[in-house]
């Protein structure tokens, strides 16, 4: 027996209570059951999911349309740049050909008209007929 606060006559009841408690240990187990969602709540979740998917699809289609417009703008700008380069090359070619016309005319013996020379060009489209004689409108103007 243990010495308890200076009194040896005290009987230990606490140790006996511990022994009885250890023999029979009562345990309780909490069981939680998950109940299914009500039909209305399931329907609400389904409608929300469908709405989110539709909004996402609309946004993706709009972004795809914007991407397509940007792509078309870029190709149009590159086509315009190529056309401007072609125009510049053709203008240079035109100037070169104009200079060649003058040189070829001089080689063939043509002379540039001076300010005193008057050149008359009739308005009619036919200046000679098939036999090589002048038409009546040309002789009337002379």
Short mmCIF file of C-alpha atoms in Angstrom, two decimals:
data_model
loop_
_atom_site.label_atom_id
_atom_site.label_comp_id
_atom_site.label_asym_id
_atom_site.label_seq_id
_atom_site.Cartn_x
_atom_site.Cartn_y
_atom_site.Cartn_z
CA UNK A 1 0.00 0.00 0.00
CA UNK A 2 1.24 3.41 -0.87
CA UNK A 3 1.92 6.24 1.44
CA UNK A 4 -0.75 8.90 0.91
CA UNK A 5 -0.28 12.30 2.58
CA UNK A 6 1.03 10.93 5.78
CA UNK A 7 -1.96 8.68 6.55
CA UNK A 8 -1.45 4.93 6.23
CA UNK A 9 -5.01 4.08 7.18
CA UNK A 10 -6.50 5.37 3.95
CA UNK A 11 -7.55 2.71 1.56
CA UNK A 12 -6.86 3.28 -2.09
CA UNK A 13 -10.12 3.37 -3.92
CA UNK A 14 -8.77 5.07 -7.00
CA UNK A 15 -6.70 2.07 -8.01
CA UNK A 16 -9.70 -0.26 -7.70
CA UNK A 17 -11.78 2.06 -9.86
CA UNK A 18 -9.08 2.04 -12.50
CA UNK A 19 -9.07 -1.71 -12.60
CA UNK A 20 -12.80 -1.91 -13.11
CA UNK A 21 -12.65 0.75 -15.79
CA UNK A 22 -10.03 -1.14 -17.68
CA UNK A 23 -12.06 -4.34 -17.77
CA UNK A 24 -15.05 -2.86 -19.49
CA UNK A 25 -14.24 -0.08 -21.88
CA UNK A 26 -17.25 1.29 -23.64
CA UNK A 27 -16.62 2.86 -27.02
CA UNK A 28 -19.06 4.70 -29.18
CA UNK A 29 -18.65 4.95 -32.89
CA UNK A 30 -20.20 7.80 -34.83
CA UNK A 31 -21.59 6.66 -38.14
CA UNK A 32 -22.32 9.39 -40.66
CA UNK A 33 -24.33 8.56 -43.70
CA UNK A 34 -24.03 10.68 -46.81
CA UNK A 35 -27.35 11.29 -48.32
CA UNK A 36 -27.69 11.83 -52.07
CA UNK A 37 -28.33 15.26 -53.50
CA UNK A 38 -31.93 16.19 -54.15
CA UNK A 39 -33.07 16.19 -57.76
CA UNK A 40 -33.53 19.98 -57.86
CA UNK A 41 -29.99 20.58 -56.66
CA UNK A 42 -28.61 18.13 -59.23
CA UNK A 43 -30.58 19.92 -61.94
CA UNK A 44 -29.25 23.29 -60.75
CA UNK A 45 -25.66 22.00 -60.92
CA UNK A 46 -26.30 20.60 -64.40
CA UNK A 47 -27.77 23.89 -65.64
CA UNK A 48 -24.81 25.82 -64.17
CA UNK A 49 -22.33 23.48 -65.84
CA UNK A 50 -24.07 23.79 -69.20
CA UNK A 51 -24.14 27.61 -68.89
CA UNK A 52 -20.41 27.73 -68.11
CA UNK A 53 -19.64 25.48 -71.09
CA UNK A 54 -21.79 27.60 -73.43
CA UNK A 55 -20.19 30.86 -72.29
CA UNK A 56 -16.73 29.33 -72.67
CA UNK A 57 -17.59 28.10 -76.16
CA UNK A 58 -18.89 31.52 -77.20
CA UNK A 59 -15.75 33.20 -75.89
CA UNK A 60 -13.51 30.72 -77.68
CA UNK A 61 -15.38 31.22 -80.95
CA UNK A 62 -15.06 35.00 -80.63
CA UNK A 63 -11.32 34.71 -79.99
CA UNK A 64 -11.02 32.40 -83.01
CA UNK A 65 -12.87 34.96 -85.14
CA UNK A 66 -10.59 37.77 -83.92
CA UNK A 67 -7.54 35.62 -84.66
CA UNK A 68 -8.85 34.97 -88.17
CA UNK A 69 -9.42 38.70 -88.78
CA UNK A 70 -5.89 39.50 -87.59
CA UNK A 71 -4.47 36.83 -89.89
CA UNK A 72 -6.41 38.23 -92.85
CA UNK A 73 -5.18 41.76 -92.04
CA UNK A 74 -1.57 40.57 -91.93
CA UNK A 75 -1.85 38.75 -95.24
CA UNK A 76 -3.51 41.79 -96.82
CA UNK A 77 -0.72 44.05 -95.58
CA UNK A 78 1.94 41.70 -96.94
CA UNK A 79 0.09 41.61 -100.30
CA UNK A 80 -0.02 45.42 -100.35
CA UNK A 81 3.74 45.59 -99.66
CA UNK A 82 4.42 43.15 -102.50
CA UNK A 83 2.16 45.14 -104.84
CA UNK A 84 3.96 48.39 -103.93
CA UNK A 85 7.31 46.75 -104.72
CA UNK A 86 5.95 45.53 -108.05
CA UNK A 87 4.59 49.00 -108.86
CA UNK A 88 7.96 50.57 -108.09
CA UNK A 89 9.74 48.03 -110.33
CA UNK A 90 7.25 48.62 -113.14
CA UNK A 91 7.67 52.41 -112.90
CA UNK A 92 11.43 52.02 -113.24
CA UNK A 93 10.87 49.75 -116.23
CA UNK A 94 8.47 52.31 -117.74
CA UNK A 95 11.07 55.08 -117.45
CA UNK A 96 13.71 52.85 -119.01
CA UNK A 97 11.40 51.97 -121.92
CA UNK A 98 10.48 55.63 -122.46
CA UNK A 99 14.15 56.45 -122.78
CA UNK A 100 14.60 53.54 -125.20
CA UNK A 101 11.78 54.86 -127.41
CA UNK A 102 13.59 58.18 -127.84
CA UNK A 103 16.90 56.43 -128.59
CA UNK A 104 15.27 54.05 -131.09
CA UNK A 105 13.49 56.93 -132.84
CA UNK A 106 16.80 58.76 -133.29
CA UNK A 107 18.40 55.59 -134.67
CA UNK A 108 15.57 55.26 -137.18
CA UNK A 109 16.11 58.83 -138.34
CA UNK A 110 13.21 60.61 -136.70
CA UNK A 111 13.79 64.16 -135.54
CA UNK A 112 12.24 65.95 -132.59
CA UNK A 113 9.78 68.64 -133.56
CA UNK A 114 10.88 72.19 -132.91
CA UNK A 115 8.55 74.84 -131.54
CA UNK A 116 8.08 76.35 -135.04
CA UNK A 117 6.98 73.16 -136.74
CA UNK A 118 3.23 72.61 -136.69
CA UNK A 119 2.01 69.08 -136.76
CA UNK A 120 -1.56 68.58 -137.84
CA UNK A 121 -3.30 65.35 -136.77
CA UNK A 122 -6.80 64.83 -138.17
CA UNK A 123 -9.55 63.67 -135.87
CA UNK A 124 -10.80 60.85 -138.06
CA UNK A 125 -9.55 57.40 -137.22
CA UNK A 126 -8.87 56.31 -140.81
CA UNK A 127 -6.13 58.30 -142.53
CA UNK A 128 -5.64 56.05 -145.56
CA UNK A 129 -7.90 53.57 -147.26
CA UNK A 130 -6.87 50.12 -148.37
CA UNK A 131 -5.38 51.31 -151.72
CA UNK A 132 -3.03 53.73 -150.03
CA UNK A 133 -4.77 56.91 -151.20
CA UNK A 134 -5.96 59.50 -148.77
CA UNK A 135 -9.54 59.43 -147.65
CA UNK A 136 -11.94 62.20 -148.55
CA UNK A 137 -11.96 63.66 -145.06
CA UNK A 138 -8.17 63.98 -145.09
CA UNK A 139 -8.10 65.80 -148.43
CA UNK A 140 -10.84 68.15 -147.33
CA UNK A 141 -8.82 69.18 -144.26
CA UNK A 142 -5.70 69.89 -146.32
#
